[in-house]
CSV table of C-alpha atoms and ligand atoms in Angstrom, one decimal:
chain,number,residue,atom,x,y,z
A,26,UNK,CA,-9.1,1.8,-13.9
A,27,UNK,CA,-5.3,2.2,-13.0
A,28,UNK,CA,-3.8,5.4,-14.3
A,29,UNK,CA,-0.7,4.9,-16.9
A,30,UNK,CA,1.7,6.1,-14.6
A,31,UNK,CA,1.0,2.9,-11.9
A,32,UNK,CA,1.6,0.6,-14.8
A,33,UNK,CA,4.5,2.3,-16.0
A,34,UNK,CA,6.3,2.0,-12.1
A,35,UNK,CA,5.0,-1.7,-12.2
A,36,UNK,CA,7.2,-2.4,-15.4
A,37,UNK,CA,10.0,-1.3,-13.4
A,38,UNK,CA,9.2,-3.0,-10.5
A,39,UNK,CA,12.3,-5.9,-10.2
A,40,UNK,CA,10.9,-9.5,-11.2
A,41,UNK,CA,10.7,-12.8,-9.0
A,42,UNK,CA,11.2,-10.3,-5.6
A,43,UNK,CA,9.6,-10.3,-2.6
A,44,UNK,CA,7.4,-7.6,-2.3
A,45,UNK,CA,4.6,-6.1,0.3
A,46,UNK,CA,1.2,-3.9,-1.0
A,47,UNK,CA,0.4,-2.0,1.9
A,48,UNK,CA,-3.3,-1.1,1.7
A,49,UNK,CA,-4.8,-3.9,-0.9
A,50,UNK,CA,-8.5,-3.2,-0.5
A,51,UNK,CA,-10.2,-5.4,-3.3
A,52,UNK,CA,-6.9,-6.9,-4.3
A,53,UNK,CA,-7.1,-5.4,-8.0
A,54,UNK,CA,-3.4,-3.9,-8.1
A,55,UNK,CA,-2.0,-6.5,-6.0
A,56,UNK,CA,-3.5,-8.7,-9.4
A,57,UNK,CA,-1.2,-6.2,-11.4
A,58,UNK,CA,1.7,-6.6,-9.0
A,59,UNK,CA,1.5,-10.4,-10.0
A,60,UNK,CA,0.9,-10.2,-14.0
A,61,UNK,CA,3.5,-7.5,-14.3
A,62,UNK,CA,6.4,-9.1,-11.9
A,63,UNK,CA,5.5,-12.7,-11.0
A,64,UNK,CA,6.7,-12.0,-7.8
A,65,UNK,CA,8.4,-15.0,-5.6
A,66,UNK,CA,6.2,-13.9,-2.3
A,67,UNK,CA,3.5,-10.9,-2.4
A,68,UNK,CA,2.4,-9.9,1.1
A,69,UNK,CA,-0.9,-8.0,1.6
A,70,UNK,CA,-1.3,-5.7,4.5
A,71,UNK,CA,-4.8,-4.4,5.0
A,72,UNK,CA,-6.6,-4.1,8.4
A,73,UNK,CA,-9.9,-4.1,6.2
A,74,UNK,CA,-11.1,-2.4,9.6
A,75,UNK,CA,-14.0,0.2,8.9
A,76,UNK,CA,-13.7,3.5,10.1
A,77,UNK,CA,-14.6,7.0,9.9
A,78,UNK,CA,-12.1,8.5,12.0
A,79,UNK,CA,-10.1,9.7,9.0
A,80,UNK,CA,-12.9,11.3,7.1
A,81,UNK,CA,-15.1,9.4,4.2
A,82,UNK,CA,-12.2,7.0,3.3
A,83,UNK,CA,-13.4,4.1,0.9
A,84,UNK,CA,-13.0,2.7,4.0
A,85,UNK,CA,-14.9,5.0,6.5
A,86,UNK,CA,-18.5,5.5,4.0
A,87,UNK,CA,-16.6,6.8,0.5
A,88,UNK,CA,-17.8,3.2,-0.6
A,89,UNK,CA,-18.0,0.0,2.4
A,90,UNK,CA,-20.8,1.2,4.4
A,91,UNK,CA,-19.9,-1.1,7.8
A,92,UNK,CA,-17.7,-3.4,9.3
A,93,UNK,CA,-19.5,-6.3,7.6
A,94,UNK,CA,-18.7,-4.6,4.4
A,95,UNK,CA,-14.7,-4.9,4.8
A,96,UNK,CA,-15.2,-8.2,6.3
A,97,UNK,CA,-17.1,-8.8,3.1
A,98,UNK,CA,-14.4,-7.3,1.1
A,99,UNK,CA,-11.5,-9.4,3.1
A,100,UNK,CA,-13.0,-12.5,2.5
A,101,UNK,CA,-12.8,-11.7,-1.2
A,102,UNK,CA,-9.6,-11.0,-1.3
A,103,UNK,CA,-8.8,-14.5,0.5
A,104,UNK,CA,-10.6,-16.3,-1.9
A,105,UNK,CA,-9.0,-14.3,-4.9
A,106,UNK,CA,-5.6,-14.7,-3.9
A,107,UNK,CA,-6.6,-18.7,-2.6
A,108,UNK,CA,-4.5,-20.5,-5.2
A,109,UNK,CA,-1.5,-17.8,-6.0
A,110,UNK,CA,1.0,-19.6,-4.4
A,111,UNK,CA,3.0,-16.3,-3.8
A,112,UNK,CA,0.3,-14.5,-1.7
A,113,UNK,CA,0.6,-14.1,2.2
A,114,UNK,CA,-2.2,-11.6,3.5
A,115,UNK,CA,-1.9,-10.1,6.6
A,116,UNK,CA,-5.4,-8.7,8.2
A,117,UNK,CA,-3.6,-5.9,10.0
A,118,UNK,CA,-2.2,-2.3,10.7
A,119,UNK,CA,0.8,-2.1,8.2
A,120,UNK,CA,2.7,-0.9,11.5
A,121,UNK,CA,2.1,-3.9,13.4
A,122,UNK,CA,2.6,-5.7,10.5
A,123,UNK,CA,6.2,-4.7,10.2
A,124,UNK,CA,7.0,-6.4,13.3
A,125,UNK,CA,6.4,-9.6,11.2
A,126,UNK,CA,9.3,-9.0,9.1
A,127,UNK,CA,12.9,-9.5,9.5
A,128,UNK,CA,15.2,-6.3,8.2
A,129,UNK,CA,16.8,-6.3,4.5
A,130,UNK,CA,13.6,-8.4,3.5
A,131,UNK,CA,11.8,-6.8,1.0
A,132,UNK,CA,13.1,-5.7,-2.4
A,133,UNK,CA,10.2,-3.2,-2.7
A,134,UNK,CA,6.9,-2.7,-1.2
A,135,UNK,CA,4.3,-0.4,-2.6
A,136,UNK,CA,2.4,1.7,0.2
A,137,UNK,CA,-1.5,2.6,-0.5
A,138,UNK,CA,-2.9,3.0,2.9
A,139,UNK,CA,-4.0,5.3,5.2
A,140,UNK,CA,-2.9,8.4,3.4
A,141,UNK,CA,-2.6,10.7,6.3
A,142,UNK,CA,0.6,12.5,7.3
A,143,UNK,CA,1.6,10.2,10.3
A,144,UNK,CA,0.2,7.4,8.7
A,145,UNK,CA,2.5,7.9,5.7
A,146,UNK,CA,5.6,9.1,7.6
A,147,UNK,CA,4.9,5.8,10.4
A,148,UNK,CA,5.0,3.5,7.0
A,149,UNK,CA,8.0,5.1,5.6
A,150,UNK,CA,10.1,4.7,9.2
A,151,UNK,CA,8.4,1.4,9.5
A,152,UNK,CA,9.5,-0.3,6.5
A,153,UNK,CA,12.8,1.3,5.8
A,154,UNK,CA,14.6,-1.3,7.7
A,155,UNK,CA,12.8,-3.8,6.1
A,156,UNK,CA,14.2,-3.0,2.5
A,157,UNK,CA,17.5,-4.4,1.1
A,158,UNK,CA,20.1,-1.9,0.0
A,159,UNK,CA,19.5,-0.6,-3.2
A,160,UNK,CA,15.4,-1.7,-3.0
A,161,UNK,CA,12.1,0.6,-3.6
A,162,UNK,CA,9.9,2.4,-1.2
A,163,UNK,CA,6.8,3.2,-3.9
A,164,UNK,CA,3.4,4.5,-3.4
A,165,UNK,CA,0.6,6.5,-5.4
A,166,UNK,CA,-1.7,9.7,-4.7
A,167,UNK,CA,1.5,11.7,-4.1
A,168,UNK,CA,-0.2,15.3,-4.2
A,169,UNK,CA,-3.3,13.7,-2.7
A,170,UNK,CA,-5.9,16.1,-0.4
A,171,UNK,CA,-9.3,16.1,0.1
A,172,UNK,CA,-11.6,18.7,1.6
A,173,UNK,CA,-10.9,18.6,4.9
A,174,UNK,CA,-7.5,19.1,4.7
A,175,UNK,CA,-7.7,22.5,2.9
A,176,UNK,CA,-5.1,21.8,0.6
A,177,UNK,CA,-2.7,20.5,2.3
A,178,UNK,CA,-0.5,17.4,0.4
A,179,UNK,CA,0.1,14.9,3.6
A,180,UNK,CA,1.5,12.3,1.2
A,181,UNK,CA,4.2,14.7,-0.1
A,182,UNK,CA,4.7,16.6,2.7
A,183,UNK,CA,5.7,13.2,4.8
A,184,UNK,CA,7.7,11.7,1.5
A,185,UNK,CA,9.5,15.0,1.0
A,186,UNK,CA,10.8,14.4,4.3
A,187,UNK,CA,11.5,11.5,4.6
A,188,UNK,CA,13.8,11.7,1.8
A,189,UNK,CA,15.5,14.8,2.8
A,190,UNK,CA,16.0,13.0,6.5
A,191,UNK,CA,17.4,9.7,4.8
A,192,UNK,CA,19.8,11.4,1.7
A,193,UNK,CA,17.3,9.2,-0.5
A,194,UNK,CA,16.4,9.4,-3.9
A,195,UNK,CA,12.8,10.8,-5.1
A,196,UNK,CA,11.4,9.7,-8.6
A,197,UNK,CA,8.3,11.0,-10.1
A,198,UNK,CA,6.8,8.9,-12.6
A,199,UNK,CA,3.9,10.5,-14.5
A,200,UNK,CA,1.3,12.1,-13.1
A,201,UNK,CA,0.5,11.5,-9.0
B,301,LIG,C1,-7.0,3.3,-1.4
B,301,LIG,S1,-7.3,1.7,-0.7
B,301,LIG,C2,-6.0,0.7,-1.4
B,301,LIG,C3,-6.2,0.5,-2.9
B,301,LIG,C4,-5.3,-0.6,-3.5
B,301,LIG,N1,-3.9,-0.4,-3.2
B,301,LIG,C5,-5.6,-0.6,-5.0
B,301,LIG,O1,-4.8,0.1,-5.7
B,301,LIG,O2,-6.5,-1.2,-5.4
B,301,LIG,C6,-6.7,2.0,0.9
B,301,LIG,C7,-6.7,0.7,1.8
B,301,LIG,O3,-5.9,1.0,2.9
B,301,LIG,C8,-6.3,0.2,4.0
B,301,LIG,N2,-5.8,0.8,5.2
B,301,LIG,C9,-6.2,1.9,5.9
B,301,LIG,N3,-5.4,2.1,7.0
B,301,LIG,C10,-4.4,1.2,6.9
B,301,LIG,C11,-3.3,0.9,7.7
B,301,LIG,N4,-3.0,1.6,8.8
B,301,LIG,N5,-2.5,-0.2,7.3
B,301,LIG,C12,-2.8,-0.9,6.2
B,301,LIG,N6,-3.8,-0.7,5.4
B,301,LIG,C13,-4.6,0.4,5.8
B,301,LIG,C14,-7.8,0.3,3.9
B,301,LIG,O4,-8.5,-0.8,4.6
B,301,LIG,C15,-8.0,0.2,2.3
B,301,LIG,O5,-8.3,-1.1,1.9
């Protein structure tokens, strides 16, 4: 189900860290995130909110139908996460989620959320403070679109950005 290149950035992903999936939705990558790191905490930050304000997301009708759907789909994720000792979830907007946090925290975090330009560029800013020096920002879907947005690329166009505002680094690793 997960395309090479997501396994190849979690073998590079540093061992024993903290580290934060924002967006988790059924929990299957966050299940990578712990085979392929054993991380020391893993926090999960999903609203599981249904909505169809951003177009048919999988969480706006692409596959939960209603509210009791995510609820559903939380409660899952609760009970599969129940006895990893490193698992924190937080049912919330990763941008009020970052309040939680203290800065220099995380050693990377891996964002998979709303993939909308200010979404993207609002987790970026967010969580920038929260990352030690010399920690990852990483993500997937990087030339993502979908019909609506007539082929515009909000993931790149926000990361591109982002980097060029920052002086960061940018690595690509397979395909997006
Ligand atoms: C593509 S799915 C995540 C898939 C997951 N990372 C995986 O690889 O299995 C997107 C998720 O982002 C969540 N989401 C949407 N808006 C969000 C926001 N503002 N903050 C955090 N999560 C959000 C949705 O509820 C949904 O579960």
């Amino acid at each position: 189900m997960y395309t090479e290149s997501r396994l190849l950035l979690l073998e590079q992903m540093p061992k024993h860290s903290i580290c934060a999936e924002i967006g988790v939705w059924k929990g299957d990558f966050s299940d990578l995130i712990i085979r392929y790191t054993t991380p020391a905490e893993l926090h999960l930050i999903d609203p599981w909110v249904f909505t169809t304000a951003y177009g048919r997301r999988w969480y706006g009708g692409k596959k939960a139908q209603s509210q009791a759907d995510m609820d559903a789909i939380h409660d899952e994720v609760q009970f599969r996460f129940h006895e990893a000792p490193a698992v924190r979830i937080h049912r919330e907007l990763s941008a009020v989620a970052a309040d939680r946090f203290p800065d220099w925290f995380f050693d990377w975090i891996y964002i998979d959320g709303n993939h909308y330009y200010e979404f993207v560029k609002q987790d970026l800013e967010r969580y920038l403070p929260k990352i030690k020096p010399g920690g990852i920002i990483a993500g997937d879907d990087f030339e993502w679109t979908c019909e609506e947005l007539a082929g515009m690329l909000p993931i790149k166009t926000a990361v591109d950005e982002f980097v060029a505002n920052h002086g960061l680094p940018l690595t690509l690793i397979g395909e997006s």
